[in-house]
Amino acid sequence: MPVRTAAAKAPLSRSASTRAPKLSTAPKRPIVIPRSGDAIVTVNGKAVSLTNLAKVFWPAEGIQKADLLQYYADISPYLLPYLESRAMVLKRYPNGAFDDFFFQKHAPASRPDWLPICKIQHGATNLVAFPVIDDLAGLLWAVNLGCIDLNPWYAQCDDVDRPDSLHFDLDPTSGADFALVRQAALLLREELDAQKMKSYPKTTGSRGIHIYVPIERGPLQKQVWTVAKAFAVRLAAKYPDILESEYRIAKRKEKRVLVDYNQNAWGRTLASVYSVRPKPRATVSAPVTWDEVEQGIEIEDFRIDNMVARVAKLGDLFRPLLLQKSRVKLGVD
């Protein structure tokens, strides 16, 4: 069975950071998912068992488990480069988007033999074998388990302590609307531009906006977190009527936007770009342009039913996150 063991002092491999997807200019369906029953599909010689395909995951919209699998199959040429070589935390919704869910870190014992794993030390004694989603077969396997959104590790498996991006999760506090989130995002872009840090926004698919900065691998996760915290605290002090950096919920002010730097902490994850979210209308965490943010996008603009066509038309707006070119070198001690 393929195994990737993460070592704290593993040599830094640049190859995974420089991969870019080979994209088509038109939607191409790599596989057609059956609409009902159970099925076994074969992808590049790998057999994947799909179950309960007619199960309704979004009752109001009539979206079935088969629809979720088909979306992920269709978006896979764009999505997979952001998942490969990274541990995946499985967040499973076995009964649909609005029922109970649970997190699973260890790859289940029933995983197929061809699925890679990434072993990461948690504490002194707990070695966790995470699954790695490297290809379409692995993606279908994970989604069939009920994974609606996908939560990959920030760093690659060859050195899980050294991330290749810094990011901010902009989350509205009580009473704040998405218009304020857009305003907050534009303030962050202005400040990041002033520091010559190129940034890329995406909707969370839930309530906020994620802003990513591609960085050169080298600083440890704690150092990246420290940079993000200093930036967020300083910016919240500069714009106290709009931004908040207080991590304790009870102390946050209402009608503000939290600049959540703690999402950079070791072991945390965010929903990947192109992830479907367990929200009404099956919204998607969508990469957007800064012009679109200025023009007034809404979370509901990006959904399971229109994302593939959008990406086929516009291309992968998050592609700079995959490239070595123009990555930011963080000044850390």
Short mmCIF file of C-alpha atoms in Angstrom, two decimals, residues 37-299:
data_model
loop_
_atom_site.label_atom_id
_atom_site.label_comp_id
_atom_site.label_asym_id
_atom_site.label_seq_id
_atom_site.Cartn_x
_atom_site.Cartn_y
_atom_site.Cartn_z
CA GLY A 37 -28.59 2.14 -6.61
CA ASP A 38 -25.00 1.11 -6.01
CA ALA A 39 -22.25 0.91 -8.59
CA ILE A 40 -18.61 0.04 -9.06
CA VAL A 41 -16.77 2.41 -11.37
CA THR A 42 -13.25 1.91 -12.65
CA VAL A 43 -10.95 4.92 -13.04
CA ASN A 44 -7.49 4.32 -14.50
CA GLY A 45 -7.63 0.71 -13.42
CA LYS A 46 -8.81 1.49 -9.87
CA ALA A 47 -12.21 0.16 -8.81
CA VAL A 48 -14.32 2.46 -6.62
CA SER A 49 -17.50 1.31 -4.92
CA LEU A 50 -20.29 3.93 -4.93
CA THR A 51 -23.32 3.41 -2.71
CA ASN A 52 -26.80 4.85 -2.14
CA LEU A 53 -26.54 7.07 -5.20
CA ALA A 54 -30.18 8.17 -5.07
CA LYS A 55 -29.92 9.39 -1.47
CA VAL A 56 -31.05 13.02 -1.27
CA PHE A 57 -28.37 15.25 0.24
CA TRP A 58 -30.15 18.62 -0.28
CA PRO A 59 -33.90 18.00 0.11
CA ALA A 60 -35.13 21.46 -0.96
CA GLU A 61 -33.15 21.33 -4.19
CA GLY A 62 -33.54 17.58 -4.78
CA ILE A 63 -29.76 17.20 -5.07
CA GLN A 64 -28.72 13.57 -4.71
CA LYS A 65 -25.49 11.96 -3.65
CA ALA A 66 -25.01 11.08 -7.35
CA ASP A 67 -25.11 14.80 -8.20
CA LEU A 68 -22.42 15.54 -5.64
CA LEU A 69 -20.22 12.77 -7.01
CA GLN A 70 -20.79 13.96 -10.58
CA TYR A 71 -19.85 17.54 -9.67
CA TYR A 72 -16.60 16.42 -8.08
CA ALA A 73 -15.81 14.20 -11.05
CA ASP A 74 -16.43 17.08 -13.46
CA ILE A 75 -14.41 19.63 -11.46
CA SER A 76 -11.60 17.17 -10.68
CA PRO A 77 -9.09 18.44 -13.32
CA TYR A 78 -9.12 21.81 -11.55
CA LEU A 79 -9.53 20.59 -7.97
CA LEU A 80 -7.06 17.72 -7.67
CA PRO A 81 -3.85 19.80 -7.88
CA TYR A 82 -4.90 21.47 -4.59
CA LEU A 83 -5.36 18.12 -2.85
CA GLU A 84 -2.52 15.95 -4.09
CA SER A 85 0.43 15.32 -1.78
CA ARG A 86 -1.57 16.59 1.23
CA ALA A 87 -3.19 14.81 4.14
CA MET A 88 -6.99 14.98 4.06
CA VAL A 89 -9.22 15.36 7.09
CA LEU A 90 -12.47 13.55 6.27
CA LYS A 91 -15.57 15.50 7.30
CA ARG A 92 -18.39 13.06 6.72
CA TYR A 93 -22.11 13.79 6.25
CA PRO A 94 -23.48 10.29 5.70
CA ASN A 95 -27.12 11.46 5.71
CA GLY A 96 -26.86 14.67 3.75
CA ALA A 97 -25.97 18.32 4.13
CA PHE A 98 -28.25 19.15 7.05
CA ASP A 99 -27.89 16.05 9.19
CA ASP A 100 -25.21 15.10 11.71
CA PHE A 101 -21.58 14.99 10.60
CA PHE A 102 -18.32 13.76 12.10
CA PHE A 103 -14.59 14.22 11.50
CA GLN A 104 -12.33 11.29 10.71
CA LYS A 105 -8.58 11.76 10.61
CA HIS A 106 -7.36 8.18 10.36
CA ALA A 107 -7.95 6.61 6.97
CA PRO A 108 -10.53 3.87 7.59
CA ALA A 109 -9.38 0.26 7.60
CA SER A 110 -11.71 -0.39 4.67
CA ARG A 111 -9.80 1.99 2.39
CA PRO A 112 -8.67 0.51 -0.94
CA ASP A 113 -5.10 -0.73 -1.18
CA TRP A 114 -4.24 1.82 -3.85
CA LEU A 115 -5.12 4.85 -1.67
CA PRO A 116 -1.99 6.68 -0.39
CA ILE A 117 -1.71 7.68 3.26
CA CYS A 118 0.30 10.39 5.00
CA LYS A 119 1.47 9.63 8.52
CA ILE A 120 1.62 12.69 10.79
CA GLN A 121 2.73 12.71 14.41
CA HIS A 122 0.16 14.23 16.79
CA GLY A 123 1.74 14.60 20.19
CA ALA A 124 4.29 12.19 21.57
CA THR A 125 2.45 8.95 20.91
CA ASN A 126 -0.33 9.46 18.36
CA LEU A 127 0.71 8.78 14.76
CA VAL A 128 -2.24 9.52 12.48
CA ALA A 129 -2.46 7.91 9.04
CA PHE A 130 -4.41 10.42 6.96
CA PRO A 131 -5.72 9.56 3.50
CA VAL A 132 -4.25 11.43 0.53
CA ILE A 133 -6.52 12.28 -2.41
CA ASP A 134 -4.20 12.23 -5.42
CA ASP A 135 -6.53 11.28 -8.26
CA LEU A 136 -10.13 10.95 -9.39
CA ALA A 137 -10.50 7.47 -7.93
CA GLY A 138 -9.45 8.71 -4.49
CA LEU A 139 -11.73 11.74 -4.82
CA LEU A 140 -14.77 9.58 -5.62
CA TRP A 141 -13.86 7.29 -2.72
CA ALA A 142 -13.83 10.20 -0.26
CA VAL A 143 -17.04 11.79 -1.54
CA ASN A 144 -18.80 8.42 -1.43
CA LEU A 145 -18.05 8.35 2.32
CA GLY A 146 -20.21 11.48 2.63
CA CYS A 147 -17.49 14.14 2.39
CA ILE A 148 -19.36 17.19 1.10
CA ASP A 149 -16.50 19.64 1.57
CA LEU A 150 -12.83 18.70 1.40
CA ASN A 151 -10.34 19.75 4.06
CA PRO A 152 -6.70 19.23 3.03
CA TRP A 153 -3.62 19.93 5.16
CA TYR A 154 -1.91 23.29 4.61
CA ALA A 155 1.50 21.73 4.06
CA GLN A 156 2.54 18.89 1.77
CA CYS A 157 3.33 15.45 3.09
CA ASP A 158 7.08 15.69 2.53
CA ASP A 159 7.22 18.33 5.28
CA VAL A 160 3.94 18.82 7.12
CA ASP A 161 5.37 21.59 9.31
CA ARG A 162 6.10 24.00 6.45
CA PRO A 163 3.02 25.38 4.65
CA ASP A 164 3.07 26.90 1.19
CA SER A 165 0.38 29.51 1.78
CA LEU A 166 -0.68 32.07 4.34
CA HIS A 167 -4.37 32.81 4.57
CA PHE A 168 -7.06 34.80 6.33
CA ASP A 169 -10.60 33.61 7.02
CA LEU A 170 -12.92 36.63 7.01
CA ASP A 171 -15.92 35.69 9.10
CA PRO A 172 -18.79 38.10 9.94
CA THR A 173 -19.59 38.52 13.62
CA SER A 174 -23.17 38.85 14.88
CA GLY A 175 -25.13 41.45 12.93
CA ALA A 176 -22.63 41.80 10.07
CA ASP A 177 -23.64 41.08 6.50
CA PHE A 178 -21.71 39.89 3.45
CA ALA A 179 -21.38 43.43 2.12
CA LEU A 180 -19.19 44.18 5.14
CA VAL A 181 -17.18 41.02 4.45
CA ARG A 182 -16.50 42.26 0.92
CA GLN A 183 -15.41 45.63 2.30
CA ALA A 184 -13.10 43.90 4.78
CA ALA A 185 -11.59 41.79 2.01
CA LEU A 186 -10.76 44.88 -0.02
CA LEU A 187 -9.08 46.46 3.00
CA LEU A 188 -6.93 43.36 3.42
CA ARG A 189 -6.00 43.39 -0.25
CA GLU A 190 -4.91 47.02 0.02
CA GLU A 191 -2.70 46.29 3.02
CA LEU A 192 -1.26 43.14 1.47
CA ASP A 193 -0.53 45.00 -1.77
CA ALA A 194 1.30 47.64 0.26
CA GLN A 195 3.57 44.87 1.55
CA LYS A 196 4.00 43.47 -1.98
CA MET A 197 2.08 40.33 -1.04
CA LYS A 198 -0.06 39.19 -3.96
CA SER A 199 -3.35 37.78 -2.69
CA TYR A 200 -6.14 35.64 -4.09
CA PRO A 201 -9.72 35.60 -2.75
CA LYS A 202 -12.32 32.87 -2.76
CA THR A 203 -15.75 32.68 -1.24
CA THR A 204 -16.02 30.25 1.64
CA GLY A 205 -19.33 28.95 0.30
CA SER A 206 -20.74 29.65 3.76
CA ARG A 207 -20.66 33.23 5.12
CA GLY A 208 -17.26 34.69 4.41
CA ILE A 209 -14.22 35.09 2.19
CA HIS A 210 -10.85 33.33 2.33
CA ILE A 211 -7.79 35.28 1.21
CA TYR A 212 -4.69 33.28 0.29
CA VAL A 213 -1.10 34.43 -0.16
CA PRO A 214 1.26 31.91 -1.83
CA ILE A 215 4.51 31.80 0.13
CA GLU A 216 7.89 30.17 -0.30
CA ARG A 217 8.17 27.04 1.79
CA GLY A 218 10.64 27.37 4.60
CA PRO A 219 9.05 29.00 7.67
CA LEU A 220 7.47 26.64 10.16
CA GLN A 221 3.71 26.66 10.68
CA LYS A 222 4.09 28.56 13.98
CA GLN A 223 6.11 31.25 12.21
CA VAL A 224 3.48 31.62 9.48
CA TRP A 225 0.80 31.87 12.19
CA THR A 226 2.82 34.56 13.96
CA VAL A 227 3.05 36.65 10.78
CA ALA A 228 -0.69 36.26 10.16
CA LYS A 229 -1.55 37.21 13.73
CA ALA A 230 0.60 40.35 13.69
CA PHE A 231 -0.97 41.43 10.40
CA ALA A 232 -4.55 40.79 11.60
CA VAL A 233 -4.11 42.54 14.95
CA ARG A 234 -2.50 45.58 13.36
CA LEU A 235 -5.17 45.82 10.67
CA ALA A 236 -8.04 45.45 13.15
CA ALA A 237 -6.54 48.28 15.20
CA LYS A 238 -6.35 50.44 12.07
CA TYR A 239 -9.99 49.79 11.07
CA PRO A 240 -11.78 49.16 14.39
CA ASP A 241 -15.23 49.99 13.01
CA ILE A 242 -14.99 47.21 10.42
CA LEU A 243 -12.48 44.58 11.53
CA GLU A 244 -12.06 42.41 14.60
CA SER A 245 -9.13 40.20 15.60
CA GLU A 246 -10.37 38.98 18.99
CA TYR A 247 -10.41 35.20 18.93
CA ARG A 248 -12.59 34.79 22.03
CA ILE A 249 -16.19 34.82 20.84
CA ALA A 250 -17.55 36.44 24.00
CA LYS A 251 -15.26 39.45 23.54
CA ARG A 252 -15.88 40.10 19.84
CA LYS A 253 -17.77 43.21 18.85
CA GLU A 254 -20.95 42.92 16.82
CA LYS A 255 -21.23 44.08 13.21
CA ARG A 256 -17.56 43.47 12.51
CA VAL A 257 -15.60 41.05 10.37
CA LEU A 258 -13.23 38.71 12.17
CA VAL A 259 -9.82 38.44 10.52
CA ASP A 260 -9.26 34.88 11.66
CA TYR A 261 -5.51 34.33 11.71
CA ASN A 262 -5.82 31.22 13.88
CA GLN A 263 -6.77 29.19 10.83
CA ASN A 264 -3.00 29.24 10.12
CA ALA A 265 -2.32 27.18 13.25
CA TRP A 266 -0.82 23.71 12.94
CA GLY A 267 -3.43 21.04 12.31
CA ARG A 268 -6.20 23.43 11.25
CA THR A 269 -7.85 23.11 7.86
CA LEU A 270 -10.16 25.15 5.64
CA ALA A 271 -12.54 23.93 2.97
CA SER A 272 -10.58 23.60 -0.25
CA VAL A 273 -11.12 25.73 -3.29
CA TYR A 274 -13.99 24.22 -5.37
CA SER A 275 -15.41 22.44 -2.32
CA VAL A 276 -19.17 22.15 -2.10
CA ARG A 277 -20.50 23.33 1.27
CA PRO A 278 -23.35 21.85 3.32
CA LYS A 279 -25.46 24.98 2.83
CA PRO A 280 -28.71 25.77 1.01
CA ARG A 281 -28.45 25.58 -2.79
CA ALA A 282 -25.20 23.58 -2.49
CA THR A 283 -22.93 26.60 -2.65
CA VAL A 284 -19.26 26.20 -3.59
CA SER A 285 -16.06 27.74 -2.26
CA ALA A 286 -15.25 29.63 -5.44
CA PRO A 287 -12.13 31.51 -6.49
CA VAL A 288 -13.09 35.01 -7.60
CA THR A 289 -11.36 38.08 -8.99
CA TRP A 290 -10.86 41.22 -6.98
CA ASP A 291 -12.98 43.02 -9.58
CA GLU A 292 -15.84 40.66 -8.76
CA VAL A 293 -15.45 41.40 -5.05
CA GLU A 294 -15.67 45.12 -5.83
CA GLN A 295 -18.73 44.57 -8.02
CA GLY A 296 -20.68 42.86 -5.26
CA ILE A 297 -20.63 39.06 -5.56
CA GLU A 298 -22.80 37.00 -3.22
CA ILE A 299 -22.15 33.56 -1.72
#
